[in-house]
Short mmCIF file of C-alpha atoms in Angstrom, two decimals:
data_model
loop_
_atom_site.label_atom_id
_atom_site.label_comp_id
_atom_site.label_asym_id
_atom_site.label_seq_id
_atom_site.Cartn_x
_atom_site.Cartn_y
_atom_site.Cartn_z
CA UNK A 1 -32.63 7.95 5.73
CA UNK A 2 -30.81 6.75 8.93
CA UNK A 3 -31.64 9.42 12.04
CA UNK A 4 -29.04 9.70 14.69
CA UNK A 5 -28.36 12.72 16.26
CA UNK A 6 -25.21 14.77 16.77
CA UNK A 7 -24.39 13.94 20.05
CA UNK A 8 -24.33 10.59 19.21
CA UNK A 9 -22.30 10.70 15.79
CA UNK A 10 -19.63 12.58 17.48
CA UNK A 11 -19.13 9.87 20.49
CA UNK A 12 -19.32 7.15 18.04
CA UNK A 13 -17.19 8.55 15.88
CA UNK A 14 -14.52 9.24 18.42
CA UNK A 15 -14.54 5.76 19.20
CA UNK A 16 -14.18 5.07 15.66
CA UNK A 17 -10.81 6.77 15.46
CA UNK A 18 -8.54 4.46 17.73
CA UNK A 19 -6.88 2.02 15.81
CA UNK A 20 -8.90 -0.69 17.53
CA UNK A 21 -12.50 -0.52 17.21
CA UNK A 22 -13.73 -4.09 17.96
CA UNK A 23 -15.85 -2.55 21.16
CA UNK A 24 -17.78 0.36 19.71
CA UNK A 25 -21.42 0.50 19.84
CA UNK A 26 -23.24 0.12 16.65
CA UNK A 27 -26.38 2.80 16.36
CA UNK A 28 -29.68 1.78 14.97
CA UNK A 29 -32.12 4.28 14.09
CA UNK A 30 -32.86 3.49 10.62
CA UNK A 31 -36.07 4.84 8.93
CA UNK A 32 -35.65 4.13 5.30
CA UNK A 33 -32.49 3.11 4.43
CA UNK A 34 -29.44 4.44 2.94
CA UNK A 35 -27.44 2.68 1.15
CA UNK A 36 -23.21 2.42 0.48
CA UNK A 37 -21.73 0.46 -1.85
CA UNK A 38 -18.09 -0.10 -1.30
CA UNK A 39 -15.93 -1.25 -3.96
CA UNK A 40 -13.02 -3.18 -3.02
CA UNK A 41 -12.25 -5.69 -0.08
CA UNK A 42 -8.59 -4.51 0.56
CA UNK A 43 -7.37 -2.65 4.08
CA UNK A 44 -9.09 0.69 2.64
CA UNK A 45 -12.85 -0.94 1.37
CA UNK A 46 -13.18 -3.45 4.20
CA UNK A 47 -12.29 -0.54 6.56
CA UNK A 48 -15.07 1.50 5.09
CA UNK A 49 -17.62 -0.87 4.94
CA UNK A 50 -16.92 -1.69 8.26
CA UNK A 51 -16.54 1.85 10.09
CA UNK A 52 -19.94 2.70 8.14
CA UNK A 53 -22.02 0.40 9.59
CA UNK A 54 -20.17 0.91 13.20
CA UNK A 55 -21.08 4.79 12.77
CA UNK A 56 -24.30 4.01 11.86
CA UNK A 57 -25.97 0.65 11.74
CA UNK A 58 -29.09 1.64 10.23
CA UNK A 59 -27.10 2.09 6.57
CA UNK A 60 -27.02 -0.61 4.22
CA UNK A 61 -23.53 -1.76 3.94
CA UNK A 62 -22.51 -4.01 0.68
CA UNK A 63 -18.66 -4.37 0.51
CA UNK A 64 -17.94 -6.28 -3.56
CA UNK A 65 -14.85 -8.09 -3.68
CA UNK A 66 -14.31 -10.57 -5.97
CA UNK A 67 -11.84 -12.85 -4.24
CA UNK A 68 -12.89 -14.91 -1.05
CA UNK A 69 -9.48 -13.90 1.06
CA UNK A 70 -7.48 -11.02 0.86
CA UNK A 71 -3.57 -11.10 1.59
CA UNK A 72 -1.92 -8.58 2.84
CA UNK A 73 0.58 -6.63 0.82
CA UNK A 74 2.42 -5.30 4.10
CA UNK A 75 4.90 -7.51 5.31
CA UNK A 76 4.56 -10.39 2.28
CA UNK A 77 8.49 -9.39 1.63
CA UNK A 78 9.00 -11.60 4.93
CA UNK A 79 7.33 -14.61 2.40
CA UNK A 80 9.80 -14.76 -0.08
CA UNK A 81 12.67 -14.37 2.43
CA UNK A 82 11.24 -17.67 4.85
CA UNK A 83 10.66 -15.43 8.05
CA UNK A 84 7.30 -15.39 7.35
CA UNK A 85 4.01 -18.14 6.16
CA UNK A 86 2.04 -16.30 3.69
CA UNK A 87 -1.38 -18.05 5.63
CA UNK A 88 -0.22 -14.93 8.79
CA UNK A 89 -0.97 -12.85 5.72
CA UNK A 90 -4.66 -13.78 4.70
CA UNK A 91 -8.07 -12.95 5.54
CA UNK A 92 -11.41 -13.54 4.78
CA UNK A 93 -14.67 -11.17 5.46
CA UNK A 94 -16.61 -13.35 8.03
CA UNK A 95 -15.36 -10.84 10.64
CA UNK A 96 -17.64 -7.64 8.23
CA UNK A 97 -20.48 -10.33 7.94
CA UNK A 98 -20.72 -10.83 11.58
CA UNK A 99 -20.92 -7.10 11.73
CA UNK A 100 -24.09 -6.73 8.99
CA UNK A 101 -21.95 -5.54 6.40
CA UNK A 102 -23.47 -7.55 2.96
CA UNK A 103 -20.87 -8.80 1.18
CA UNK A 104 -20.99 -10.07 -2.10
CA UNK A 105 -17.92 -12.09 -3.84
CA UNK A 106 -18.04 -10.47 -7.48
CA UNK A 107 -16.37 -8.00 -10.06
CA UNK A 108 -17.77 -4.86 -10.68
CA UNK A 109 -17.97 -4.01 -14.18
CA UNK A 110 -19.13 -0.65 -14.23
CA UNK A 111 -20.64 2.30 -12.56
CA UNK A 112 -23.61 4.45 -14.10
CA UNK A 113 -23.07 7.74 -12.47
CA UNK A 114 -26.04 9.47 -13.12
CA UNK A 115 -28.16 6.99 -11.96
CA UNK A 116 -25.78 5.75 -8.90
CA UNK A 117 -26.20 2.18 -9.67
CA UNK A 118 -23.17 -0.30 -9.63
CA UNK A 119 -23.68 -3.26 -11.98
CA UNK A 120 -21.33 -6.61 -11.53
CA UNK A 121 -20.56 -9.63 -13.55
CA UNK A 122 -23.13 -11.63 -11.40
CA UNK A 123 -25.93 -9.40 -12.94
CA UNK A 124 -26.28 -7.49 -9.82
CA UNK A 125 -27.81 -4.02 -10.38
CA UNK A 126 -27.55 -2.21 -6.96
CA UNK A 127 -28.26 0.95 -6.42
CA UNK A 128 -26.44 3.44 -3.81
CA UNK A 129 -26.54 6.36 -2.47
CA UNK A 130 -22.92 6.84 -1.33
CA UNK A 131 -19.88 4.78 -3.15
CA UNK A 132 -16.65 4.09 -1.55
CA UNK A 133 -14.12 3.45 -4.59
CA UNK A 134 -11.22 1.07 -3.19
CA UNK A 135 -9.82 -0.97 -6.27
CA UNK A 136 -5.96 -0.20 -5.04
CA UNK A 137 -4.12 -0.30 -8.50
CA UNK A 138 -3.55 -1.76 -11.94
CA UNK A 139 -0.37 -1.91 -14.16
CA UNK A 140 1.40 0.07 -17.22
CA UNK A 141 2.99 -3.28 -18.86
CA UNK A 142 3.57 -1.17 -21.46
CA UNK A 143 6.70 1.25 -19.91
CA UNK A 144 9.30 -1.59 -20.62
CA UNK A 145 9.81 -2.56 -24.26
CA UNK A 146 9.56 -6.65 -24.87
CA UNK A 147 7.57 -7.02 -21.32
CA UNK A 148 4.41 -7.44 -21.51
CA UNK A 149 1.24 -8.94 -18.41
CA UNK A 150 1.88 -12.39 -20.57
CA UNK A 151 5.22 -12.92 -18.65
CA UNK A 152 4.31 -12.50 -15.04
CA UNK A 153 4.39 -15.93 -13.81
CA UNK A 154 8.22 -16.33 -15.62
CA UNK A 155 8.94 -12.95 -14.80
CA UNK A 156 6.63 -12.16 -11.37
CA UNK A 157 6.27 -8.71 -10.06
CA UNK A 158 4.89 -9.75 -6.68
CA UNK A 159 3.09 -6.74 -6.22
CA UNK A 160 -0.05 -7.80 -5.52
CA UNK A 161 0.78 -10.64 -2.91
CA UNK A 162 -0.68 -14.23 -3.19
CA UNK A 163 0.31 -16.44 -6.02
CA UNK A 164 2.86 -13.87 -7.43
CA UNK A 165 4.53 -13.77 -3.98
CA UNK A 166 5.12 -17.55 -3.94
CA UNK A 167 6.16 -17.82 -7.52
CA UNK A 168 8.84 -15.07 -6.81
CA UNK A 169 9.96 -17.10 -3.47
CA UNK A 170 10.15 -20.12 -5.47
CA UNK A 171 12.48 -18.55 -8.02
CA UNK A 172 14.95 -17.39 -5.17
CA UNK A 173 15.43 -20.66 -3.71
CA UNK A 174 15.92 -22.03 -6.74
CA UNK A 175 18.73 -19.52 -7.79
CA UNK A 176 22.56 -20.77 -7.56
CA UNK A 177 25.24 -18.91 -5.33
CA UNK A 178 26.41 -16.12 -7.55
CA UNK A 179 23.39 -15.44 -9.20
CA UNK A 180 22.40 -12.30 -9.87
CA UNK A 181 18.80 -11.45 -8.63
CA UNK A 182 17.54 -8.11 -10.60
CA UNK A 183 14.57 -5.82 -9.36
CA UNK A 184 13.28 -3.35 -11.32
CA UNK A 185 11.63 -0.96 -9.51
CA UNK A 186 9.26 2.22 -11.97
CA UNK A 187 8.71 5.97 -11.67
CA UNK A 188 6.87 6.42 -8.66
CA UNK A 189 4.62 7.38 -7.12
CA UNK A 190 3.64 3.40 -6.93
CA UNK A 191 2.55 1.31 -3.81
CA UNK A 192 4.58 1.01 -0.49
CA UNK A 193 7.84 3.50 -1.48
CA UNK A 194 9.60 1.24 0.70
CA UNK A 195 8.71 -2.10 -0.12
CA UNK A 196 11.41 -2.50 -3.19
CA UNK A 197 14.33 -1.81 -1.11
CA UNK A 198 12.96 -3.78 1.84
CA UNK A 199 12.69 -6.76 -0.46
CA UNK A 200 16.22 -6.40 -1.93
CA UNK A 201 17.03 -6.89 2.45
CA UNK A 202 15.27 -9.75 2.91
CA UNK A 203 16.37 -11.38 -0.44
CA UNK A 204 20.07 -10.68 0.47
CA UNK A 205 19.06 -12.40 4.24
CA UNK A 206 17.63 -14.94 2.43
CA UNK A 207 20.57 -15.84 0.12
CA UNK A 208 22.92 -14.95 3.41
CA UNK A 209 21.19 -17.87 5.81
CA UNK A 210 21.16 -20.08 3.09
CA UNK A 211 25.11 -20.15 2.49
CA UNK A 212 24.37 -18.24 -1.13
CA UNK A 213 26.57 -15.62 -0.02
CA UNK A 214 28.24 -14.93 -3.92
CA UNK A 215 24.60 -14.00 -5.02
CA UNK A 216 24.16 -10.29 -5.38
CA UNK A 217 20.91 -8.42 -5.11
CA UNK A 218 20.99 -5.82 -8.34
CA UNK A 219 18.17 -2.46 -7.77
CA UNK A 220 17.13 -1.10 -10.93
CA UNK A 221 15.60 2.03 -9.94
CA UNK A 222 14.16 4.62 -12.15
CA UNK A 223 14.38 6.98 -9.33
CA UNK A 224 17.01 9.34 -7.85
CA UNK A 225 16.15 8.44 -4.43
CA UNK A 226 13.90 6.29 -2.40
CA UNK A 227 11.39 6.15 0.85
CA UNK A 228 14.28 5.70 3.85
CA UNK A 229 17.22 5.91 1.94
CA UNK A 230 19.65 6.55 4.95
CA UNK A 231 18.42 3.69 7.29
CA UNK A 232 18.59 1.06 3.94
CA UNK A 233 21.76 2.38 3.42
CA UNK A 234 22.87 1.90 7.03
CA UNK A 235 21.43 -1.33 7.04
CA UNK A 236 23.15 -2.81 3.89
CA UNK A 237 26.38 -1.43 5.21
CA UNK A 238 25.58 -3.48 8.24
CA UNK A 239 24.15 -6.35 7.45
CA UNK A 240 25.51 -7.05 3.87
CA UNK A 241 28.81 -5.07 2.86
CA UNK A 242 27.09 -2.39 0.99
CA UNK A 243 29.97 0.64 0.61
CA UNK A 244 28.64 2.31 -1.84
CA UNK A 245 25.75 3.25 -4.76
CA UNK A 246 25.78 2.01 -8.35
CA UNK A 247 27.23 -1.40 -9.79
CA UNK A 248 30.05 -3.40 -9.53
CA UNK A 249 30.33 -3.09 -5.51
CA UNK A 250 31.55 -5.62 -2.84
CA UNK A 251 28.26 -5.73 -1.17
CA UNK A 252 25.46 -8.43 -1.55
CA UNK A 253 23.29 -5.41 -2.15
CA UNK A 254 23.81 -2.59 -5.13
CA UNK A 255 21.40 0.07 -6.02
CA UNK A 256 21.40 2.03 -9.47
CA UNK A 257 19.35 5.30 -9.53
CA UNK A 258 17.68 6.75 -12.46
CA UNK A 259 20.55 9.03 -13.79
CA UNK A 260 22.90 6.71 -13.54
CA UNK A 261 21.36 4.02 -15.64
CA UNK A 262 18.65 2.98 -13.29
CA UNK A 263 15.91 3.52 -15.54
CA UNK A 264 15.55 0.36 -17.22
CA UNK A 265 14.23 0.57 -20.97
CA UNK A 266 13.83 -3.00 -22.52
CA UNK A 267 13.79 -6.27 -21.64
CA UNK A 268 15.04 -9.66 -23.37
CA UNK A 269 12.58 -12.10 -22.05
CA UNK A 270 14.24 -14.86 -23.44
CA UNK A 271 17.67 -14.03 -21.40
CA UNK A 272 16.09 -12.36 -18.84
CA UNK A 273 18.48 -9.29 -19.93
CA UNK A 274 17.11 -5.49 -18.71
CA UNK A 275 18.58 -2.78 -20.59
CA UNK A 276 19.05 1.20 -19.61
CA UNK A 277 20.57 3.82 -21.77
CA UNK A 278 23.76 2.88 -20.04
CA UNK A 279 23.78 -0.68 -19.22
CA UNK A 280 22.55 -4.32 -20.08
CA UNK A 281 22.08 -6.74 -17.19
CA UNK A 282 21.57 -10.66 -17.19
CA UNK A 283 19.26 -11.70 -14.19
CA UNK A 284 19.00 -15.19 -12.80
CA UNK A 285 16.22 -14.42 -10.98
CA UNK A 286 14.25 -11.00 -13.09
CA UNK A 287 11.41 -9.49 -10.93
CA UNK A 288 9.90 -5.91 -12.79
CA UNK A 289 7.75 -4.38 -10.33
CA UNK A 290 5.29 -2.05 -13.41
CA UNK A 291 4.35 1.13 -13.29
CA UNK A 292 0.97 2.16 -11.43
CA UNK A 293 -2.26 3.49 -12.20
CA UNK A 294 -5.60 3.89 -10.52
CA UNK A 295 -7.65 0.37 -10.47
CA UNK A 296 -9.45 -0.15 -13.60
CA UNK A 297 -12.88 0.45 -12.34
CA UNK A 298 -11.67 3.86 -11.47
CA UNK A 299 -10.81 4.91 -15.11
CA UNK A 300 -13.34 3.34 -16.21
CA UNK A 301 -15.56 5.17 -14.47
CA UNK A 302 -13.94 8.69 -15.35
CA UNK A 303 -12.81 8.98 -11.99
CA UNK A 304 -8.96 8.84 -12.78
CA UNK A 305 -6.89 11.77 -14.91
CA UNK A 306 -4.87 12.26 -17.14
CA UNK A 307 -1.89 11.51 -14.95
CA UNK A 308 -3.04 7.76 -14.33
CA UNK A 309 -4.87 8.86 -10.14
CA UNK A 310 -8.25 10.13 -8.78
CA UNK A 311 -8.03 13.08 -7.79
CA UNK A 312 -10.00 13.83 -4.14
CA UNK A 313 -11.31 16.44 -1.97
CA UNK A 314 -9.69 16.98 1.14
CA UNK A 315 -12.16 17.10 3.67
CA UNK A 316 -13.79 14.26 2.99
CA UNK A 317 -11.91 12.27 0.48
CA UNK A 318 -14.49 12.65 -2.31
CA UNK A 319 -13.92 12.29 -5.42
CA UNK A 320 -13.29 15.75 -6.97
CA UNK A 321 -15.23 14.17 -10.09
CA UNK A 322 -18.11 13.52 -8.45
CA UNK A 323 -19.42 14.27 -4.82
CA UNK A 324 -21.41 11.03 -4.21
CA UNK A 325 -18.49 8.67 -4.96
CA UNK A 326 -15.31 8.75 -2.25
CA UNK A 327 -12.22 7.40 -3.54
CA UNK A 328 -9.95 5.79 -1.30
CA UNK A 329 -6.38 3.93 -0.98
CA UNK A 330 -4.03 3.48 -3.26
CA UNK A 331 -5.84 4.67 -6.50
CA UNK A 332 -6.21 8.21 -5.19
CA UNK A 333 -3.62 11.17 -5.09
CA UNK A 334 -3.30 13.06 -1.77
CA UNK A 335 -1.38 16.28 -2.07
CA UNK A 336 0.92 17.47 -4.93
CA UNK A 337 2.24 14.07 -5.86
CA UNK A 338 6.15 15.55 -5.52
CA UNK A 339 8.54 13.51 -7.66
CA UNK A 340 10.36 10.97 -6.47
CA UNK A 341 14.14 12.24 -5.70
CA UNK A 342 12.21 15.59 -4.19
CA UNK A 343 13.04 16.48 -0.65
CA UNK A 344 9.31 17.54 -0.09
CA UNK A 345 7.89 13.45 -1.74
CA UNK A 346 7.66 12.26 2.03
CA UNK A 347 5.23 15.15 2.64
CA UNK A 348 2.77 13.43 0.23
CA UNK A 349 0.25 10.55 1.53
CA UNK A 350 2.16 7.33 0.69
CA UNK A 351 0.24 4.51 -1.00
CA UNK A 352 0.28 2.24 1.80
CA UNK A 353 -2.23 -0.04 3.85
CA UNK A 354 -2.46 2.65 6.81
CA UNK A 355 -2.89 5.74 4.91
CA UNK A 356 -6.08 3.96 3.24
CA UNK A 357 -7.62 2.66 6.31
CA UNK A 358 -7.36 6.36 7.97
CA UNK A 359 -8.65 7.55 4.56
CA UNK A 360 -11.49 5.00 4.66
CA UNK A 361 -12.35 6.27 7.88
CA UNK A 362 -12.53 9.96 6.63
CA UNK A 363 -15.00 9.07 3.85
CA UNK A 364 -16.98 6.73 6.85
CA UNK A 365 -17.26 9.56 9.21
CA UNK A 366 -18.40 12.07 5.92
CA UNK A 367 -20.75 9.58 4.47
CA UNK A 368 -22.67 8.57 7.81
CA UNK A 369 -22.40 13.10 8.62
CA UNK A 370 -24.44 13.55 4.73
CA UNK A 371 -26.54 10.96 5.47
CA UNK A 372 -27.83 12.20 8.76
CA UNK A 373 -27.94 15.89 7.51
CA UNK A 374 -25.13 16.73 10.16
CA UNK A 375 -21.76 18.54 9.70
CA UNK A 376 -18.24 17.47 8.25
CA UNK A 377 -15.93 16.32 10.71
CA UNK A 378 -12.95 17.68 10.71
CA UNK A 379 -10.65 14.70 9.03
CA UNK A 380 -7.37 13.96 10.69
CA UNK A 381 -5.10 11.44 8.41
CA UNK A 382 -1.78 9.43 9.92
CA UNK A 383 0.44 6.94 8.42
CA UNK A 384 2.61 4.21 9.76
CA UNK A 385 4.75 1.97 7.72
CA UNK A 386 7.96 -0.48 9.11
CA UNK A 387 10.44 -1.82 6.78
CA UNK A 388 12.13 -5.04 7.93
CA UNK A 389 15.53 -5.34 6.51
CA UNK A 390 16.94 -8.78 8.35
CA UNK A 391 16.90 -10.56 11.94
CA UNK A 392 15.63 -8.41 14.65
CA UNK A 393 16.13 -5.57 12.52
CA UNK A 394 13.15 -2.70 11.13
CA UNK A 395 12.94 0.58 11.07
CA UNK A 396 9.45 2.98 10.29
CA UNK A 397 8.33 5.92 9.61
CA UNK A 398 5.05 8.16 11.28
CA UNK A 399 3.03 10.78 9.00
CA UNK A 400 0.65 13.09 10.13
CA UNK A 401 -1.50 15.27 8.11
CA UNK A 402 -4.64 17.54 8.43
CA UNK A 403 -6.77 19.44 6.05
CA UNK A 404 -6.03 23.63 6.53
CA UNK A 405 -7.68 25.76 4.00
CA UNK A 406 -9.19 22.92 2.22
CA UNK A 407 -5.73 21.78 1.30
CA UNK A 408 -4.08 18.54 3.03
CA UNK A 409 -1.15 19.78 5.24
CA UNK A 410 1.63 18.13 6.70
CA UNK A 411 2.22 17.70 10.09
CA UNK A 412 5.75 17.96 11.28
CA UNK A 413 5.16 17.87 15.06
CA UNK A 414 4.28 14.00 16.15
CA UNK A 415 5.46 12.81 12.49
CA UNK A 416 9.56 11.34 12.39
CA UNK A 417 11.25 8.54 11.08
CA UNK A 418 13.72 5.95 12.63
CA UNK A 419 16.78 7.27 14.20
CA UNK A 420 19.74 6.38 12.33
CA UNK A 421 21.99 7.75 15.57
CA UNK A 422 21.39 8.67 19.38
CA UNK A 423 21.02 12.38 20.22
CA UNK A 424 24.99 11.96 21.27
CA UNK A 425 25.77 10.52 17.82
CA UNK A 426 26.51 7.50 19.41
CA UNK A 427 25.07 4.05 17.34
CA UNK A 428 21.46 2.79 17.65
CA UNK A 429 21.31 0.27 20.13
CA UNK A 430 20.39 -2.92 18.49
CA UNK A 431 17.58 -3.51 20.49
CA UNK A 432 16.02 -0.71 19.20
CA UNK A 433 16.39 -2.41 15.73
CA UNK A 434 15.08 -5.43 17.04
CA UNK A 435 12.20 -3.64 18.69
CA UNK A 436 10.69 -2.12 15.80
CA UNK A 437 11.29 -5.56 13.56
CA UNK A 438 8.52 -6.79 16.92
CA UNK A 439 6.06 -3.88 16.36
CA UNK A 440 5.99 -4.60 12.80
CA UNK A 441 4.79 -7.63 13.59
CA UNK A 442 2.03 -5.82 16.39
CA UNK A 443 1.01 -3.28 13.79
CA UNK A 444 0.26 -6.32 11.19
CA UNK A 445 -2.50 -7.88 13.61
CA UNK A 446 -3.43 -4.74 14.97
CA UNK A 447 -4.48 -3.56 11.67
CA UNK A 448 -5.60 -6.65 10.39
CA UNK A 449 -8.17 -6.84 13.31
CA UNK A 450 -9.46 -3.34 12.68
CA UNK A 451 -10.17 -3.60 9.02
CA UNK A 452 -11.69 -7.21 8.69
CA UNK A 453 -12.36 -7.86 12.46
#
């Protein structure tokens, strides 16, 4: 096993917490080696592999990803809506090399738990002695009568950004003024609460630079509510005549929640016609964003419940199935998983790119602590997520949660969202719009750097 001694876990892994990490000192006291196996090259696995081998660089690091580059999720709205090249988006693992991490370009096709060995569709048999689980998530196609994964490239979900993202842009340039553009959005809890309503903005900016101001921009939502309901809401109102919820408004913009026929049902592929209990809708443009579950290597290796997530323990985001694996990122459930529509949902870990990288950074700091025969640390988990709704215009939110009692507990004091007024009730200044649309862009690299730098 890798030695290093307490002293120096501690200082390394206070380095390890600041969101950059490019200058901390790598420790190499290796004996026999342990090995990690990380599962997933995403912003939660690459941050993992990475922070692993920082902590300690006498572990054997192999990150398995089967795709070459990796595009970011966060931010590919700005794709499809032209502010934004989806090349600022991608990057490869050259960065985790450079840093010893192994990394092999594969698909993992199953884990044998009792024997901690990870076999891949190269014929790899590798053993570990610690597993980092970061597949992110798969899709129910099956929610939505008449759709089915067959129809993704004429009806794209862009959900997991790369081809799907440019396939979806395509369709929106192509669509005529006074189309309708339709986006189904599921049940949550799903990845980036936000990221549905921030792409209805930029597809109404979009259609509002291009001179397509008759097209309207149609929410399907199977929820009462959403992630930063008040600041979209100010926005639209803003930005692109939204008055009021539900159909038929004078706005570019209309949302339809759950209750009120929201909840689409079935789909006429043909027509591109979604249907509720209330309502059937003709789409020019039709993207259905599915419902989640937990990647398929998860389920398939027992990992996932009933409910669809992996369930993990607080302190050190283990699996609560099994103590040697860590699940990570947007396969895992942290905290009660409140409904959607709840006032306590935003007190739940989001599924979004920051949460997993602080989570990846838990199960780092635990895994190289086990190893060494040292303590737990105690875990501290934030999140960070902008929206960007137009021109010089985003708004964010800040989460902060810590583990009391061996539950995960939210942190009121240094978490907040946006202000939608001054203290005086007086209107945002718009450079304070235009100021968080610039960090957005800040937080992008920043993060970008620390997991795959």
């Amino acid at each position: 096993m890798s030695q290093i001694n307490r002293r120096q876990f501690i200082k390394a892994l206070a380095a390890a917490t600041s969101v950059s990490a490019l200058s901390v000192p790598t420790l190499a006291h290796a004996k026999a080696k342990a090995r990690v196996i990380v599962i997933g090259g995403g912003y939660g696995g690459a941050t993992a592999a990475k922070y692993v081998k920082l902590l300690d660089a006498g572990i054997e690091v192999t990150l398995i990803e089967p795709n070459a580059v990796y595009t970011s999720c966060p931010l590919s709205n700005e794709v499809i809506s032209g502010h934004r090249d989806i090349k600022t988006l991608q990057m490869g693992y050259d960065g985790l090399k450079k840093r010893g991490v192994n990394v092999l370009q594969d698909l993992v096709l199953g884990v044998d738990r009792a024997k901690k060995v990870v076999t891949t569709q190269g014929g790899k048999k590798l053993d570990y002695d610690a597993l980092v689980m970061s597949p992110g998530i798969e899709f129910h196609y099956n929610t939505i009568e008449g759709y089915s994964e067959s129809l993704i490239e004429e009806i794209p979900h862009a959900w997991k950004a790369g081809e799907q993202t440019l396939i979806l842009k395509k369709q929106l340039m192509a669509m005529p003024d006074g189309g309708k553009f339709v986006i189904v959005v599921p049940k949550g809890p799903f990845r980036c609460p936000p990221g549905p309503y921030e792409r209805a903005s930029l597809a109404a900016s979009y259609f509002k630079h291009s001179g397509k101001t008759k097209c309207k921009v149609i929410i399907m939502d199977a929820n009462d509510s959403h992630s930063k309901k008040g600041l979209f809401n100010q926005a639209w109102k803003a930005m692109y005549g939204w008055e009021k919820d539900g159909l038929g408004g004078n706005g570019m913009i209309e949302w339809v929640k759950g209750a009120e026929g929201g909840k689409v049902i079935k789909l006429d592929a043909k027509t591109k016609t979604v249907s509720s209990d209330f309502v059937d809708l003709k789409a020019d443009v039709l993207n259905i964003i599915p419902a989640h579950k937990a990647g398929k290597i998860a389920v398939a290796t027992d990992l996932a419940k009933a409910d669809g997530w992996c369930k993990v323990v607080p302190m050190t985001m283990a699996s609560a199935e099994d103590e040697n694996i860590y699940t990570i990122g947007d396969s895992c459930v942290a905290g009660e998983m409140a409904l959607y529509g709840n006032p306590n949902a935003n007190f739940d870990m989001p599924k979004s790119a920051h949460i997993a990288m602080t989570q990846a950074k838990v199960a780092a700091a635990a895994i190289v602590a086990k190893i060494n025969g040292l303590p737990t640390p105690q875990p501290y988990y934030a999140n960070t997520c902008y929206s960007i709704v137009g021109d010089d215009y985003g708004f964010s939110v800040a989460h902060q949660y810590r583990v009391v009692d061996g539950t995960f507990k939210y942190i009121k004091e240094g978490s907040g969202v946006s202000p939608m007024a001054m203290p005086d009730k007086s209107p945002v200044p718009p450079i304070y719009r235009k100021l968080e649309a610039e960090y957005a862009d800040g937080w992008l690299r920043n993060v970008m750097a620390d997991a795959f730098g």
